[in-house]
Short mmCIF file of C-alpha atoms (C1' of nucleotides) in Angstrom, two decimals:
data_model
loop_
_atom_site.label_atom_id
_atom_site.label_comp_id
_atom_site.label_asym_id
_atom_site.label_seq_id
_atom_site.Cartn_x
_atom_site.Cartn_y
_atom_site.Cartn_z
CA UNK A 1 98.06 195.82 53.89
CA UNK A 2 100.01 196.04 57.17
CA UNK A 3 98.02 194.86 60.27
CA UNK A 4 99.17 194.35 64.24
CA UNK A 5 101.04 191.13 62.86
CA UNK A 6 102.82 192.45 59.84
CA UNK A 7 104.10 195.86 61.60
CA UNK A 8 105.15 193.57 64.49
CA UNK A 9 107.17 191.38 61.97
CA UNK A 10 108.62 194.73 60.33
CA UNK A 11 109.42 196.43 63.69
CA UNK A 12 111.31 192.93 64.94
CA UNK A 13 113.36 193.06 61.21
CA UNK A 14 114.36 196.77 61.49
CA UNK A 15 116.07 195.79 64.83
CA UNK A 16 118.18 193.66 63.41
CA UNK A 17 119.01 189.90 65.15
CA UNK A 18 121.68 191.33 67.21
CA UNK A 19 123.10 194.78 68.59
CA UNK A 20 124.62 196.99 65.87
CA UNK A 21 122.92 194.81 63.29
CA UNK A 22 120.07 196.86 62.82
CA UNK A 23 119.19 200.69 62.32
CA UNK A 24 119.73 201.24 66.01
CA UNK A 25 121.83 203.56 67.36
CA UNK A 26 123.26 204.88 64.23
CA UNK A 27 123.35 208.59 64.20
CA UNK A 28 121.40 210.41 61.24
CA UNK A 29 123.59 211.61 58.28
CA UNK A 30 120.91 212.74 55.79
CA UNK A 31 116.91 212.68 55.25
CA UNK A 32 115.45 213.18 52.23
CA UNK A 33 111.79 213.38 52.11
CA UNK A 34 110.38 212.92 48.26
CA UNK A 35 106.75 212.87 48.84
CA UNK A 36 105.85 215.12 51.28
CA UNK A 37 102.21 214.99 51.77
CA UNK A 38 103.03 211.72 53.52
CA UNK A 39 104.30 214.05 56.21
CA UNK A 40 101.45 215.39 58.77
CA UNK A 41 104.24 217.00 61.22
CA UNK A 42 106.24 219.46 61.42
CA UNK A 43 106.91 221.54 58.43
CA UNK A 44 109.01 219.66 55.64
CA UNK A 45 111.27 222.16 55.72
CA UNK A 46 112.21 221.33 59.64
CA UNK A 47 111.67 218.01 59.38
CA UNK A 48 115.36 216.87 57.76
CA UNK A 49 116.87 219.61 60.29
CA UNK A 50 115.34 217.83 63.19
CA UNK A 51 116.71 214.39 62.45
CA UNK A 52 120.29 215.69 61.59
CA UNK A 53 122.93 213.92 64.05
CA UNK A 54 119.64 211.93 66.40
CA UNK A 55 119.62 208.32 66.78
CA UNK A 56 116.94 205.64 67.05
CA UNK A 57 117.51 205.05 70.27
CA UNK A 58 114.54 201.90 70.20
CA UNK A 59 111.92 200.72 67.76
CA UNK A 60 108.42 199.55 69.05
CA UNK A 61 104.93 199.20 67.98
CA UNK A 62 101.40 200.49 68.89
CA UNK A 63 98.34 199.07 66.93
CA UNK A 64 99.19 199.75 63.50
CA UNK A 65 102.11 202.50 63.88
CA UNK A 66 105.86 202.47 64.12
CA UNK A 67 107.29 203.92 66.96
CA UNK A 68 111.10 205.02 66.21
CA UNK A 69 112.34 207.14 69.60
CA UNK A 70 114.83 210.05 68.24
CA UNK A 71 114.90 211.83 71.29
CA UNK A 72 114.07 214.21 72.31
CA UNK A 73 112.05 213.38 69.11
CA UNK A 74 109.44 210.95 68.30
CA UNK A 75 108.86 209.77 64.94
CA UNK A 76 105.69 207.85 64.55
CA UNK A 77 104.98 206.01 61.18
CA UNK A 78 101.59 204.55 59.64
CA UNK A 79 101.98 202.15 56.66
CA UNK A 80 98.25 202.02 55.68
CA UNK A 81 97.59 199.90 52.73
CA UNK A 82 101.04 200.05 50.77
CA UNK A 83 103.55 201.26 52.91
CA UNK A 84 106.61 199.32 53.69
CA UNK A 85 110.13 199.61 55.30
CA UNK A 86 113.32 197.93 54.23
CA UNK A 87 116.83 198.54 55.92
CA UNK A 88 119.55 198.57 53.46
CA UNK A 89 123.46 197.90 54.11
CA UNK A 90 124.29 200.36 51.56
CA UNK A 91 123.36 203.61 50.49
CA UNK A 92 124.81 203.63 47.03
CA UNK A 93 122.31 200.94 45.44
CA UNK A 94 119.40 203.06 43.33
CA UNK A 95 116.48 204.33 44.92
CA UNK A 96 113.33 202.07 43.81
CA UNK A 97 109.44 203.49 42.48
CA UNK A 98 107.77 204.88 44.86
CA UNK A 99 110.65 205.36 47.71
CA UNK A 100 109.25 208.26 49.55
CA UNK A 101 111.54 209.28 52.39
CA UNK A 102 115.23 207.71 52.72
CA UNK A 103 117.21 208.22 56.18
CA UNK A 104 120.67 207.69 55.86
CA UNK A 105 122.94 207.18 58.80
CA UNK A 106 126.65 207.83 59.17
CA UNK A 107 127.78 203.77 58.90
CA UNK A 108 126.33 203.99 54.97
CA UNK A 109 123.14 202.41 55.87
CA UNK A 110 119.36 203.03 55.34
CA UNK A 111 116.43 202.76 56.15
CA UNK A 112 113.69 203.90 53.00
CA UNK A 113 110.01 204.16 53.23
CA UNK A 114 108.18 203.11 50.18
CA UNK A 115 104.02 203.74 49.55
CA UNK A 116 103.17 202.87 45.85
CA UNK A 117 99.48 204.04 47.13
CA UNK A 118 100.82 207.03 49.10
CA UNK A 119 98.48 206.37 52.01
CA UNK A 120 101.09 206.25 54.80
CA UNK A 121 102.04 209.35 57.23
CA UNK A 122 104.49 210.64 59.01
CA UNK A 123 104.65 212.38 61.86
CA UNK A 124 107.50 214.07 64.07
CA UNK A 125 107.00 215.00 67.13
CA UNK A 126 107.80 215.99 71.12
CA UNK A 127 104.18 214.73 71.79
CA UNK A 128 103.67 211.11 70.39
CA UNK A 129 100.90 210.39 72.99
CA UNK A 130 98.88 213.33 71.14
CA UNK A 131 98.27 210.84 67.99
CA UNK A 132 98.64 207.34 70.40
CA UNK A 133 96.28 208.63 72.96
CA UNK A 134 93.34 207.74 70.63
CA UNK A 135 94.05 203.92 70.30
CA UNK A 136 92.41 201.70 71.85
CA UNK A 137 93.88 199.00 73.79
CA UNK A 138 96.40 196.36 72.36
CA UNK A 139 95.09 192.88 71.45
CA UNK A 140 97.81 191.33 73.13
CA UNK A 141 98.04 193.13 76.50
CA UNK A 142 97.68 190.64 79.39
CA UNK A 143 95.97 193.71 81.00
CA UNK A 144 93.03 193.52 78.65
CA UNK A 145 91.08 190.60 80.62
CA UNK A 146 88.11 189.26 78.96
CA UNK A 147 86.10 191.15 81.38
CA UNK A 148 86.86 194.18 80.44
CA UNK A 149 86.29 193.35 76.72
CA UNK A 150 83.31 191.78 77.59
CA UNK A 151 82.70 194.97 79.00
CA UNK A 152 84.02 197.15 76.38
CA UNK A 153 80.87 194.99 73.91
CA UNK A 154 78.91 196.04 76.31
CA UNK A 155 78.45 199.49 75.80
CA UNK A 156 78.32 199.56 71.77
CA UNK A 157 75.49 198.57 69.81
CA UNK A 158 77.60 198.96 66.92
CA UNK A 159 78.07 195.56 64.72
CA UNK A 160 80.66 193.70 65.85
CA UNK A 161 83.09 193.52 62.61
CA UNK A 162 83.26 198.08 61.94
CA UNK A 163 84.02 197.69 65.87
CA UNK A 164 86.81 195.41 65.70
CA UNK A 165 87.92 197.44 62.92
CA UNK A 166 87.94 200.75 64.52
CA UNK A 167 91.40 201.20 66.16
CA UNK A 168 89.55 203.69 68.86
CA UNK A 169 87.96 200.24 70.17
CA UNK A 170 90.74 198.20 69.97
CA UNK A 171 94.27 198.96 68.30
CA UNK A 172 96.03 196.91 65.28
CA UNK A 173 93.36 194.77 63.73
CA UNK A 174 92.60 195.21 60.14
CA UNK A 175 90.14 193.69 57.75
CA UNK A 176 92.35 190.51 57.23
CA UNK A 177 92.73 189.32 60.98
CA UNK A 178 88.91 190.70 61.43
CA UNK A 179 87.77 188.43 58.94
CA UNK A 180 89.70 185.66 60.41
CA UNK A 181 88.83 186.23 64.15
CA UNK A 182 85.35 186.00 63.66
CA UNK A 183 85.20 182.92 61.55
CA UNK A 184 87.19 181.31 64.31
CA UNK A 185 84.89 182.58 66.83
CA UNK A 186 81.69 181.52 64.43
CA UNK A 187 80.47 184.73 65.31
CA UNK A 188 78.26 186.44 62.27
CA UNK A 189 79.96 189.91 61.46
CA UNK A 190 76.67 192.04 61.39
CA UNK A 191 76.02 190.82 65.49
CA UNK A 192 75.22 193.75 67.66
CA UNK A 193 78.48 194.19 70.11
CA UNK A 194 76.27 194.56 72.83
CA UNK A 195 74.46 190.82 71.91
CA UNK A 196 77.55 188.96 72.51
CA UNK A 197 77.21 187.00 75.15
CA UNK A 198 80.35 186.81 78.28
CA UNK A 199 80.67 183.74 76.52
CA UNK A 200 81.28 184.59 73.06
CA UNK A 201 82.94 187.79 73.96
CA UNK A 202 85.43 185.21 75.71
CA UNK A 203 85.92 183.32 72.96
CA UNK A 204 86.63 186.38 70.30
CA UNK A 205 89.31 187.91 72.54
CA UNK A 206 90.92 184.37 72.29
CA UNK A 207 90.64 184.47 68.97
CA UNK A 208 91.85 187.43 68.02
CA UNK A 209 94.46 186.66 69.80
CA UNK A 210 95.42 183.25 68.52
CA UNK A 211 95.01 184.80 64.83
CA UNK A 212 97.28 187.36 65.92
CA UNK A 213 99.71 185.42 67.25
CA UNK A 214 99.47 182.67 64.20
CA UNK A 215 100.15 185.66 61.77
CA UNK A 216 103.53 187.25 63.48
CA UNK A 217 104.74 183.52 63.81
CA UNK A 218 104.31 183.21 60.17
CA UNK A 219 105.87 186.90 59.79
CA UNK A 220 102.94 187.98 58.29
CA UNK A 221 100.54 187.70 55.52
CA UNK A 222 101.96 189.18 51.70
CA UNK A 223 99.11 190.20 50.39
CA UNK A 224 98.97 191.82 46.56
CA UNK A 225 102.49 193.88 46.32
CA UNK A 226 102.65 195.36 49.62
CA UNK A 227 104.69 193.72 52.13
CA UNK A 228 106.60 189.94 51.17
CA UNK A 229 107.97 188.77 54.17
CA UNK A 230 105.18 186.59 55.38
CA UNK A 231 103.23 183.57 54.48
CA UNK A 232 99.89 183.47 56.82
CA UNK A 233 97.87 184.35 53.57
CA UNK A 234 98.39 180.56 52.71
CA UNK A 235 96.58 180.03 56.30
CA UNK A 236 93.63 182.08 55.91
CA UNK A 237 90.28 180.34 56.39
CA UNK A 238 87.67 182.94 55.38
CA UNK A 239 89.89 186.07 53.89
CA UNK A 240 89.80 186.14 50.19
CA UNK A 241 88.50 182.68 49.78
CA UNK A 242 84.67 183.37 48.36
CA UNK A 243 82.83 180.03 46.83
CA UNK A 244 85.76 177.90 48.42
CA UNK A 245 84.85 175.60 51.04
CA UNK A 246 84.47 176.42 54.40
CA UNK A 247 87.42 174.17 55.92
CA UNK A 248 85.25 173.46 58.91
CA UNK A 249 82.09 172.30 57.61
CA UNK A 250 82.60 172.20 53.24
CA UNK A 251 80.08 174.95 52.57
CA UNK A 252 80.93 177.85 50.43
CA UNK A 253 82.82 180.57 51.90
CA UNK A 254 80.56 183.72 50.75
CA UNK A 255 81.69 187.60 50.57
CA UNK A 256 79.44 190.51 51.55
CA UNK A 257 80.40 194.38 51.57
CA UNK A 258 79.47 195.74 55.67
CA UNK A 259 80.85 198.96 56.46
CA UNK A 260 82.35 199.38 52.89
CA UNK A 261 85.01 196.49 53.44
CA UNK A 262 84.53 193.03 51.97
CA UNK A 263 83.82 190.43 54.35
CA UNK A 264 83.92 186.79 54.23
CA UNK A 265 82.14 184.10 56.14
CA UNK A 266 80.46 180.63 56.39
CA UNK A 267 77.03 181.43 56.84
CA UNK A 268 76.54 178.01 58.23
CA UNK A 269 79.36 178.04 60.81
CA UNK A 270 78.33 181.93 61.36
CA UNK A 271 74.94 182.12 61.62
CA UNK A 272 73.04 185.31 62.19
CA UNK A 273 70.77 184.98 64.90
CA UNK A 274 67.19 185.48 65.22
CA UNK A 275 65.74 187.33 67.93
CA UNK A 276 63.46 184.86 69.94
CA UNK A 277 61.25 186.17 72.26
"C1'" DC B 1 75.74 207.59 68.68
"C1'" DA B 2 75.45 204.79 64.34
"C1'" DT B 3 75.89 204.57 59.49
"C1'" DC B 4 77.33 205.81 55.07
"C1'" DA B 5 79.68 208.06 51.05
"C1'" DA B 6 83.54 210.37 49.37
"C1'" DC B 7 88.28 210.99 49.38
"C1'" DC B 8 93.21 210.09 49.28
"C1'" DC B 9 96.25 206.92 45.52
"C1'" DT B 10 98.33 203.29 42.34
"C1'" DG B 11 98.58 199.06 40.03
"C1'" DA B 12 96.49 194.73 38.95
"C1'" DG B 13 93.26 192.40 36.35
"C1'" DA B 14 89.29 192.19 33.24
"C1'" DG B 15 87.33 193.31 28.94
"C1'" DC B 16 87.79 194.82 24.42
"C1'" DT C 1 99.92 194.61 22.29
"C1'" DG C 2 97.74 198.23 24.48
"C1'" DC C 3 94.00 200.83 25.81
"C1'" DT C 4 90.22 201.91 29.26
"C1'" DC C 5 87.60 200.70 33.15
"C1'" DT C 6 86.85 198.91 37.75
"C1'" DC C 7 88.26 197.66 42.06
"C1'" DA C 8 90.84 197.18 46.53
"C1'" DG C 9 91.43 199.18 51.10
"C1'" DG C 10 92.94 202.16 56.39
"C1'" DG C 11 91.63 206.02 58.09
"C1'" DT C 12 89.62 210.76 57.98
"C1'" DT C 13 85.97 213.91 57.15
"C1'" DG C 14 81.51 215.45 56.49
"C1'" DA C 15 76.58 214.38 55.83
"C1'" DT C 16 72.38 211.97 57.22
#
DNA sequence: CATCAACCCTGAGAGC
DNA sequence: TGCTCTCAGGGTTGAT
């Protein structure tokens, strides 16, 4: 399930170590789109037409989605849970299950999409900030200083783990690096945003960050099929680890369902508090 | 505004 | 072996 640190590690891939290495600046020989429900914009029809002869002129990220210029095009992709994309020297091999939508450029490469789930979209478009717009800030940004996400808590009453999750808030983090932030933090999912003290809100930001930054250095956490290139899921302390000791303090890690995602904590290191009068 | 349930999908794993 | 059932989960939509 592709978060902020797995997209990162796919986006850095696709560009290839050097110039000419990667799917860069190739020009577009052939699309062909196989599932098209995974396509939210334009028309299928126009959407091989569009590509024909345009180059990915640069690759970046924002939250959770792929950001491939084509100008005067953008293409925007979302892997959701199962979505993945591999760049492939030659475009003679066989497709594999589940390849969706395969670009093909004129030096025989290619670059496939493949979504076992189906739960990725595409989009193509002269107005990327139309979908982008609605993201919330990046994790990573220098320019979001822990006062601002202190006063970003501020205003929510929401709990604190849907918020973290809701890429309106803040962009990129998924139930994985959630899960992870707050146990780092020892912050109790189910906290009111608005409770956090400057303090804690400090602390979470840092957090986030250093779980974010733990999981592209690893390139990534492969989790069930989707995605193989990492190996932070042998790092996680809370995710997936239920009745296994909590490696700060030995006491069982335990797994609760809030906002219809399983979540994992040390109720002892991540206490809920008690309202004191 | 906050919360929740359903939906979109497939494959893995459990149970028989 | 092979069948059926349940579950997982990001994001959207609609209901409460």
């Amino acid at each position: 399930m592709p978060e902020l640190p797995e997209v990162e590690t796919i986006v850095r891939s696709l560009r290839g170590k050097s110039p000419g290495d990667g799917i860069l600046n190739h020009p577009i020989y052939r699309t062909t789109l196989s599932w098209e429900k995974a396509l939210v914009e334009p028309q299928p029809a126009l959407f091989s037409h569009c590509l024909l002869q345009k180059s990915i002129g640069s690759l970046n990220r924002r939250g959770k989605f792929l950001v491939f210029d084509l100008a005067p095009w953008t293409m925007l992709i979302h892997l959701r849970m199962s979505g993945d994309l591999r760049y492939e020297s030659t475009i003679s091999d066989p497709l594999q299950k589940h390849d969706h939508l395969v670009i093909e450029f004129d030096n025989h490469t290619r670059l496939v999409f493949n979504d076992p789930r189906k739960f990725g979209r595409i989009w193509l478009t002269h107005e990327p900030e139309h979908v982008l717009s609605q993201l919330g800030p990046e994790p990573l940004d220098e320019q979001l200083t822990q006062e601002k996400f202190y006063a970003m808590l501020q205003t929510k009453k929401q709990r604190i783990k849907p918020l973290l999750l809701n890429q309106s808030f803040i962009a990129g983090l998924g139930n994985i690096y959630t899960t992870e932030a707050l146990f780092r933090s020892k912050i109790h999912p189910l906290t009111p945003a608005c409770q956090l003290t400057k303090d804690e809100s400090g602390i979470l930001l840092q957090s986030i960050r250093n779980v974010l930054e733990d999981g592209i250095r690893h390139n990534g956490s492969s989790i069930d099929w989707a995605y193989r290139g990492g190996n932070f899921q042998n790092h996680f302390s809370a995710y997936g680890r239920e009745d296994q000791p909590c490696p700060a303090c030995g006491n069982p890690i335990t797994r609760e369902i809030i906002g219809q995602r399983s979540t994992y904590l040390c109720p002892v290191c991540q206490p809920q508090k008690v309202l004191s009068e």
